[in-house]
Each structure stands twice: as C-alpha cells, then as structure tokens.
XYZ file of C-alpha atoms in Angstrom:
401
model
C -3.982 41.977 51.825
C -0.735 42.316 49.879
C 1.075 40.023 52.325
C -1.693 37.422 51.984
C -1.424 37.594 48.201
C 2.343 37.156 48.296
C 1.964 34.231 50.701
C -0.494 32.498 48.371
C 1.831 33.063 45.406
C 4.730 31.477 47.283
C 2.645 28.377 48.185
C 0.660 27.379 45.052
C 0.518 23.691 45.978
C -0.964 24.548 49.371
C -3.681 26.634 47.723
C -4.493 23.832 45.265
C -4.563 21.307 48.098
C -7.097 23.447 49.938
C -9.400 23.454 46.918
C -8.835 19.707 46.495
C -9.939 19.055 50.086
C -12.978 21.265 49.555
C -13.860 19.359 46.366
C -13.417 16.049 48.159
C -15.956 17.180 50.744
C -18.442 18.118 48.023
C -17.891 14.768 46.358
C -18.612 13.008 49.659
C -21.882 14.891 50.048
C -22.872 14.073 46.463
C -22.109 10.377 46.835
C -23.973 10.222 50.141
C -27.133 11.691 48.621
C -26.985 9.531 45.475
C -28.470 6.127 46.300
C -29.418 4.972 42.799
C -25.986 3.667 41.794
C -24.760 0.148 42.369
C -22.053 -0.648 44.940
C -19.487 -1.073 42.131
C -20.370 2.300 40.647
C -20.194 3.930 44.084
C -16.768 2.389 44.697
C -15.636 3.607 41.263
C -16.957 7.083 42.009
C -14.996 7.159 45.269
C -11.813 6.184 43.425
C -12.436 8.764 40.726
C -13.034 11.430 43.380
C -9.743 10.679 45.149
C -7.743 10.636 41.915
C -9.339 13.807 40.565
C -8.671 15.616 43.851
C -5.059 14.512 43.509
C -5.016 16.025 39.995
C -6.323 19.285 41.396
C -3.802 19.357 44.277
C -0.716 18.669 42.127
C -1.728 20.402 38.906
C 0.928 23.144 39.129
C 3.704 20.969 40.502
C 3.369 18.195 37.876
C 1.017 19.509 35.156
C 1.888 16.981 32.400
C 1.662 13.972 34.712
C -1.628 15.166 36.151
C -2.979 15.647 32.615
C -2.283 12.017 31.734
C -3.718 10.924 35.081
C -6.938 12.819 34.308
C -7.073 11.152 30.863
C -6.632 7.709 32.405
C -9.311 8.413 35.013
C -11.706 9.630 32.312
C -11.164 6.455 30.260
C -11.718 4.386 33.399
C -15.024 6.158 33.926
C -16.081 5.093 30.441
C -14.933 1.551 31.006
C -16.545 1.026 34.435
C -19.682 3.062 33.747
C -18.951 5.777 36.328
C -21.088 8.705 35.302
C -20.079 12.334 35.104
C -20.329 14.273 38.334
C -18.765 17.131 40.276
C -15.530 15.154 40.664
C -14.879 15.739 36.933
C -14.376 19.499 37.423
C -10.562 19.067 37.765
C -10.544 18.027 34.097
C -11.373 21.614 33.158
C -8.787 22.931 35.612
C -5.977 20.711 34.304
C -6.784 21.710 30.706
C -6.421 25.372 31.710
C -3.204 24.684 33.651
C -1.491 22.786 30.836
C -2.581 25.317 28.201
C -1.055 28.141 30.266
C 2.253 26.280 30.591
C 5.306 26.462 28.328
C 5.056 22.948 26.834
C 3.104 23.232 23.607
C 2.776 19.476 23.029
C 1.002 19.089 26.369
C -1.303 21.980 25.462
C -2.237 20.243 22.203
C -2.922 16.993 24.051
C -5.165 18.888 26.489
C -7.049 20.508 23.599
C -7.550 17.174 21.853
C -8.732 15.589 25.092
C -11.166 18.438 25.709
C -12.656 18.031 22.226
C -12.908 14.219 22.402
C -14.335 14.077 25.933
C -17.874 15.230 24.947
C -17.866 12.872 21.959
C -16.916 9.886 24.096
C -19.453 10.930 26.735
C -22.233 11.060 24.148
C -21.188 7.695 22.761
C -21.058 6.065 26.222
C -24.217 7.684 27.606
C -26.330 8.693 24.612
C -29.328 10.974 25.014
C -32.310 8.862 23.917
C -34.891 11.576 24.539
C -34.507 12.920 21.002
C -33.373 11.490 17.659
C -32.690 14.908 16.104
C -29.189 15.390 14.717
C -29.366 19.096 15.495
C -30.188 18.351 19.097
C -27.219 15.960 19.292
C -24.831 18.486 17.765
C -26.013 21.203 20.098
C -25.517 18.846 23.017
C -21.957 18.124 21.887
C -21.215 21.824 21.443
C -22.657 22.629 24.838
C -20.561 19.880 26.456
C -17.347 20.886 24.603
C -17.698 24.613 25.338
C -16.309 24.472 28.923
C -13.215 22.545 27.740
C -12.597 24.939 24.846
C -13.092 27.948 27.099
C -10.634 26.548 29.658
C -8.050 25.932 26.939
C -8.480 29.404 25.401
C -8.147 31.105 28.786
C -5.031 29.085 29.592
C -3.426 29.792 26.222
C -4.188 33.487 26.621
C -2.536 33.429 30.036
C 0.528 31.755 28.503
C 0.725 34.454 25.823
C 0.362 37.176 28.430
C 3.131 35.697 30.567
C 5.419 35.430 27.547
C 4.691 39.071 26.712
C 5.540 40.233 30.236
C 8.689 38.103 30.241
C 9.777 39.785 27.014
C 9.105 43.204 28.518
C 11.137 42.350 31.612
C 13.977 40.996 29.491
C 13.933 44.100 27.316
C 13.909 46.372 30.371
C 16.851 44.474 31.859
C 18.732 44.700 28.561
C 18.055 48.433 28.263
C 19.174 48.955 31.854
C 22.382 47.078 31.131
C 22.946 49.133 27.965
C 22.386 52.354 29.927
C 24.951 51.260 32.486
C 27.434 50.456 29.729
C 26.807 53.808 28.038
C 27.271 55.572 31.369
C 30.581 53.778 31.908
C 31.680 54.670 28.380
C 30.728 58.305 28.966
C 32.723 58.375 32.200
C 35.718 56.831 30.449
C 35.495 59.339 27.607
C 35.220 62.238 30.066
C 38.242 61.023 31.986
C 40.204 60.734 28.747
C 39.188 64.282 27.791
C 40.255 65.653 31.179
C 43.520 63.724 30.927
C 44.218 65.357 27.550
C 43.356 68.779 28.971
C 45.686 68.274 31.951
C 48.451 67.063 29.661
C 48.186 70.134 27.455
C 47.983 72.549 30.396
C 50.854 71.035 32.373
C 53.128 70.307 29.409
C 52.857 73.790 27.957
C 52.922 75.936 31.066
C 55.562 73.952 32.903
C 57.842 74.029 29.856
C 57.440 77.817 29.699
C 58.219 78.107 33.399
C 61.317 75.905 33.048
C 62.626 77.970 30.135
C 62.008 81.223 31.983
C 63.580 79.880 35.182
C 66.709 78.824 33.292
C 66.904 82.240 31.634
C 66.429 84.034 34.934
C 69.183 82.022 36.543
C 71.488 82.766 33.607
C 71.011 86.578 33.652
C 70.406 86.992 37.383
C 73.788 88.636 38.034
C 74.347 90.431 34.741
C 70.791 91.702 34.063
C 68.508 91.806 37.109
C 65.717 93.481 35.115
C 65.518 90.584 32.647
C 65.596 88.140 35.547
C 62.735 90.026 37.186
C 60.750 89.961 33.947
C 61.347 86.221 33.627
C 60.130 85.666 37.181
C 56.984 87.669 36.464
C 56.378 85.495 33.401
C 56.823 82.392 35.547
C 54.339 83.766 38.079
C 51.731 84.603 35.428
C 52.161 81.262 33.680
C 51.797 79.420 36.972
C 48.601 81.280 37.835
C 47.175 80.508 34.417
C 48.041 76.826 34.797
C 46.495 76.716 38.265
C 43.304 78.403 37.018
C 42.863 75.886 34.196
C 43.675 72.931 36.454
C 41.204 74.247 39.038
C 38.530 74.293 36.352
C 39.250 70.708 35.299
C 39.513 69.329 38.822
C 36.385 71.243 39.817
C 34.472 69.288 37.170
C 35.623 66.068 38.797
C 34.477 67.218 42.242
C 30.908 68.067 41.191
C 28.298 65.361 40.713
C 26.687 66.847 37.594
C 29.933 67.620 35.787
C 29.537 71.425 35.948
C 32.160 73.787 37.291
C 31.619 74.912 40.909
C 30.326 78.414 41.513
C 33.010 81.063 41.769
C 35.718 78.875 40.132
C 34.584 78.859 36.512
C 37.320 79.546 33.952
C 36.309 79.822 30.279
C 37.829 77.302 27.895
C 40.488 78.664 25.523
C 39.369 79.554 22.018
C 40.873 80.676 18.706
C 41.133 84.316 19.776
C 43.485 83.359 22.608
C 45.963 81.728 20.216
C 47.559 85.159 19.683
C 48.074 85.489 23.459
C 49.563 82.003 23.462
C 51.975 82.964 20.704
C 53.011 86.092 22.601
C 53.634 83.992 25.675
C 55.820 81.602 23.677
C 57.721 84.501 22.156
C 58.331 85.828 25.642
C 59.795 82.433 26.544
C 62.432 82.854 23.830
C 60.948 81.015 20.841
C 60.459 83.206 17.741
C 57.046 82.520 16.218
C 55.567 83.918 12.998
C 51.777 84.093 13.419
C 49.334 84.827 10.613
C 45.562 84.600 10.133
C 44.086 84.230 6.647
C 40.443 84.467 5.638
C 37.495 86.082 7.387
C 37.361 85.192 11.057
C 33.990 83.931 12.304
C 32.671 82.121 15.380
C 33.179 78.351 15.446
C 31.797 75.652 17.754
C 33.479 75.685 21.154
C 34.832 72.161 20.680
C 36.512 73.116 17.399
C 38.033 76.277 18.878
C 39.332 74.412 21.929
C 40.833 71.740 19.663
C 42.590 74.390 17.545
C 44.010 76.121 20.634
C 45.273 72.880 22.177
C 46.914 71.731 18.938
C 48.832 75.007 18.582
C 49.768 74.849 22.260
C 51.034 71.276 22.014
C 52.874 71.912 18.745
C 54.754 74.936 20.139
C 55.509 73.017 23.343
C 57.043 70.221 21.272
C 59.091 72.768 19.342
C 60.560 74.142 22.571
C 61.259 70.646 23.867
C 62.724 69.085 20.730
C 63.554 71.899 18.316
C 66.929 72.910 19.745
C 68.343 76.295 20.807
C 68.024 78.107 17.469
C 64.635 76.810 16.330
C 61.872 79.037 15.046
C 58.204 78.305 14.384
C 55.323 79.578 12.300
C 51.567 79.330 12.893
C 48.980 79.780 10.131
C 45.225 79.944 10.740
C 43.098 79.805 7.602
C 39.318 80.244 7.655
C 37.547 78.266 4.933
C 33.864 78.235 4.070
C 33.435 74.823 5.693
C 36.052 74.828 8.431
C 39.345 76.005 9.868
C 42.837 75.072 8.715
C 45.925 74.995 10.938
C 49.538 74.781 9.861
C 52.265 74.751 12.513
C 55.868 74.350 11.345
C 59.312 74.650 12.874
C 62.852 74.501 11.520
C 64.424 72.714 14.490
C 66.005 69.328 14.619
C 62.816 67.638 15.933
C 62.364 64.684 18.241
C 63.344 61.102 17.598
C 61.304 59.361 14.934
C 60.113 56.665 17.377
C 58.281 59.264 19.455
C 56.133 60.212 16.488
C 55.254 56.633 15.611
C 54.154 54.954 18.862
C 54.945 57.250 21.760
C 58.351 55.757 22.472
C 59.393 52.883 24.651
C 59.672 55.112 27.706
C 56.052 56.258 27.557
C 56.908 59.717 26.190
C 55.586 61.361 23.080
C 51.844 61.127 23.772
C 51.217 64.732 22.713
C 50.825 63.805 19.059
C 48.545 60.922 20.016
C 46.397 63.367 21.965
C 46.251 65.662 18.946
C 44.901 62.867 16.767
C 42.295 62.005 19.377
C 41.166 65.618 19.647
C 40.928 66.058 15.892
C 39.059 62.757 15.539
C 36.503 63.803 18.158
C 35.413 66.815 16.090
C 35.575 64.963 12.771
C 38.724 66.650 11.411
C 41.910 65.384 9.786
C 45.524 65.672 10.929
C 48.770 65.192 9.019
C 51.994 65.347 11.018
C 55.579 64.439 10.279
C 59.121 65.718 9.626
C 59.619 68.459 7.033
C 61.938 68.046 4.052
C 65.227 69.659 5.027
C 64.597 69.520 8.776
C 61.989 70.516 11.269
C 58.460 69.315 11.808
C 55.065 70.124 10.309
C 51.543 69.688 11.669
C 48.643 70.278 9.272
C 45.076 70.131 10.543
C 41.678 70.694 8.967
C 38.766 71.181 11.378
C 35.145 71.228 10.154
C 32.847 74.153 10.953
C 30.352 71.653 12.393
C 32.002 69.033 14.599
C 31.125 65.443 13.795
C 31.792 62.057 15.307
C-alpha cells in the first residue's frame, strides 16, 4: 500500500488523467441519455466535456492556465446556451487546486469566479417557479456553497503545506546549528587538550633537561647528586607520561571520558606546593606562600591556577638566567583566588610577550590568557620595574564564560 501511495504521488498527472477519462465516460453516458437538447447544444456539450476533462487532467501541471480555460468554457456555456451538467464538476476541482497553490492572485481569481458563477447561472437560466426573493437568495447560496467550500479547503491545504514547510526548514536549520555547535565543541576540546599538552611537556621536559645537565656536570665529582638528579628525571618523566596518557586517553574514547584503569586526576591548588618542591629540586629557588583561608574551588579554577604557576615557573627557568629566583603567592579572597608569580631574572625578549615571536615561540603566555578567559578571570603580565617578570591573576570562585 505504501509503494502504491508513493507511486501515485510521483505521477500526479497520470492520476488526474485517469479521473478525466472516467469523467469523460460519464459525460458520454449523460449525453446519450439526454435527447431533449438541440444538435447545436449537444455539440456544445461535447466540446465542453472535452475541454473540462482537459482541465481536470492538467490541473496540477498548469493550474493557472487551466483556471482561465475553465472560465472561458463557462462563459461559452452562457453564450451558447449549454446547460450545467456533470462536465462542470472540474470547475470545483480547479478552484480547489488553485486555492491550494502558492500564487495568491490566482486564488483570488478562483474565489471571484466561484462567487460569480451562481449569479451568472441564475441570470442565464432563471428559476421561474417562484417569484420570492428569499427563494432566489437561497438558491444562489446553495449554488455558491460548493465553490466556497472548494476554495476554503484548498486555502486550508495551502496553509497546512506552508506550516509543514516552515517546520521542515526550522528542523533543517536546527540540525545545521547542532552540527556547527558540535564542531565548535570539538575545536574547543582540541584547543584545551593542546594547552594541557603544552603545559605538561614544557614543564616536565624543562625539569628533565635541567636535571640531566646537572647530573652530567657532577657525575664524576659527586655520584650521589648525579644519582639524585637521575631519580628526579625518572619521577618527572613518569608524571609527564601519566598526564599525557590521561589526555590521549580522552581522545581515544568516543564519549570523551578517560578509559578504565588509566584515569589520572587533574592537578589542583593543593598540588602547587609539590610543584614548587619539584622546581626547587631542579635548582630554582622559589618562595611559596599562601594567604587567606583555603577552601575548595571549582575544578576548572584549580586546574587553571596550577597550570599558570607551572607555566610561569617554566618560563623563569627558560628565560630567567642562572641566578634567577622566583616567588609564588596564593591569596584566597571571599569571591575568588589571587595568584602572583614573580621572578628577578633577566626575562625573555619583549617580542615573545607581545605576539609569540616570529619563530612561533612564546605561546605559553597566550595559553595563560586563554585559560584565565575560559573561567572568567583577569590576567596582568609584563616585565617588573628593575628587572624580572610578574604575572598577576585573579580567578573567580564561580567560573564564568
């Protein structure tokens, strides 16, 4: 049944032609039984039948042209005294078809024709059985009702089609917006993972390089210090691998969750002290202080604070020089967390702080700004008066956009 319905929908002209042939057969039977008309009237009725069947067959292919053809045929009936019969049924059908179409002017013409047709019929073939005005008006109303009903049904169908078209358009637009939002979410997640990998690799590899250089320097004179440096390198490498395994594991899973058995918690504010101890062990003196009453913060804010301190101390080791020292201040406010990381080294070139440098380096500070912006905080970074570099950050207790 569904296949038959789809076939009929794909061949509307064929369906209309079938009904036109059936109507032509009914018209032939009617004309054969009617023997009261003159030969001219019978010839006119045959012509009207053929033309009206044509209107019915082509009503959906050429609705406006068939409407005007039906009007011309109706006027010809008035002119040649061809009475109303079953061959006039396509007039109702074409009124419905045009009213359900998109052209409003044609719908208005069909409505006007449907209203005038009973009036012209009554004028051409008046009912002389009664002189009552009420009877005449009721006759007109009864004759106009089929045309009005056909027009109303067609206009309702047009409105319904327009409504469904709007729903389909809206659904397509929403689907497109969902796809765009999904792409934006994927891009944002990739950017976040890229920042995480940058922080993990930049910090841990710099610690390993410093420790490896120190181990090579004291290998002959102080084997114990060299052994301690190698242990630090080993521990730092394991930590870096664990964090990278967590990030890459997110990429391997379809739902974005870490795979079972490989989950590594994200760093938080409490681990900043361990980070400072690690940096001190790498040879950079760091003064670490916490002010205010410590309290739990959103995980995104704590991760941002940890990564900023990590990146700032990494930059100090890379650009501060051999005798540089650093200080880290964590201050708990009522509405957020403040960070102040300073060093007294010589600092990097000014171009690296402005735009990342022509060689593509210096993206750590850019990553800091992105992280702080994601949680709705503020960041102020730049050279200190008298030398060194300062990074001041204020993170809200409730992360915002």
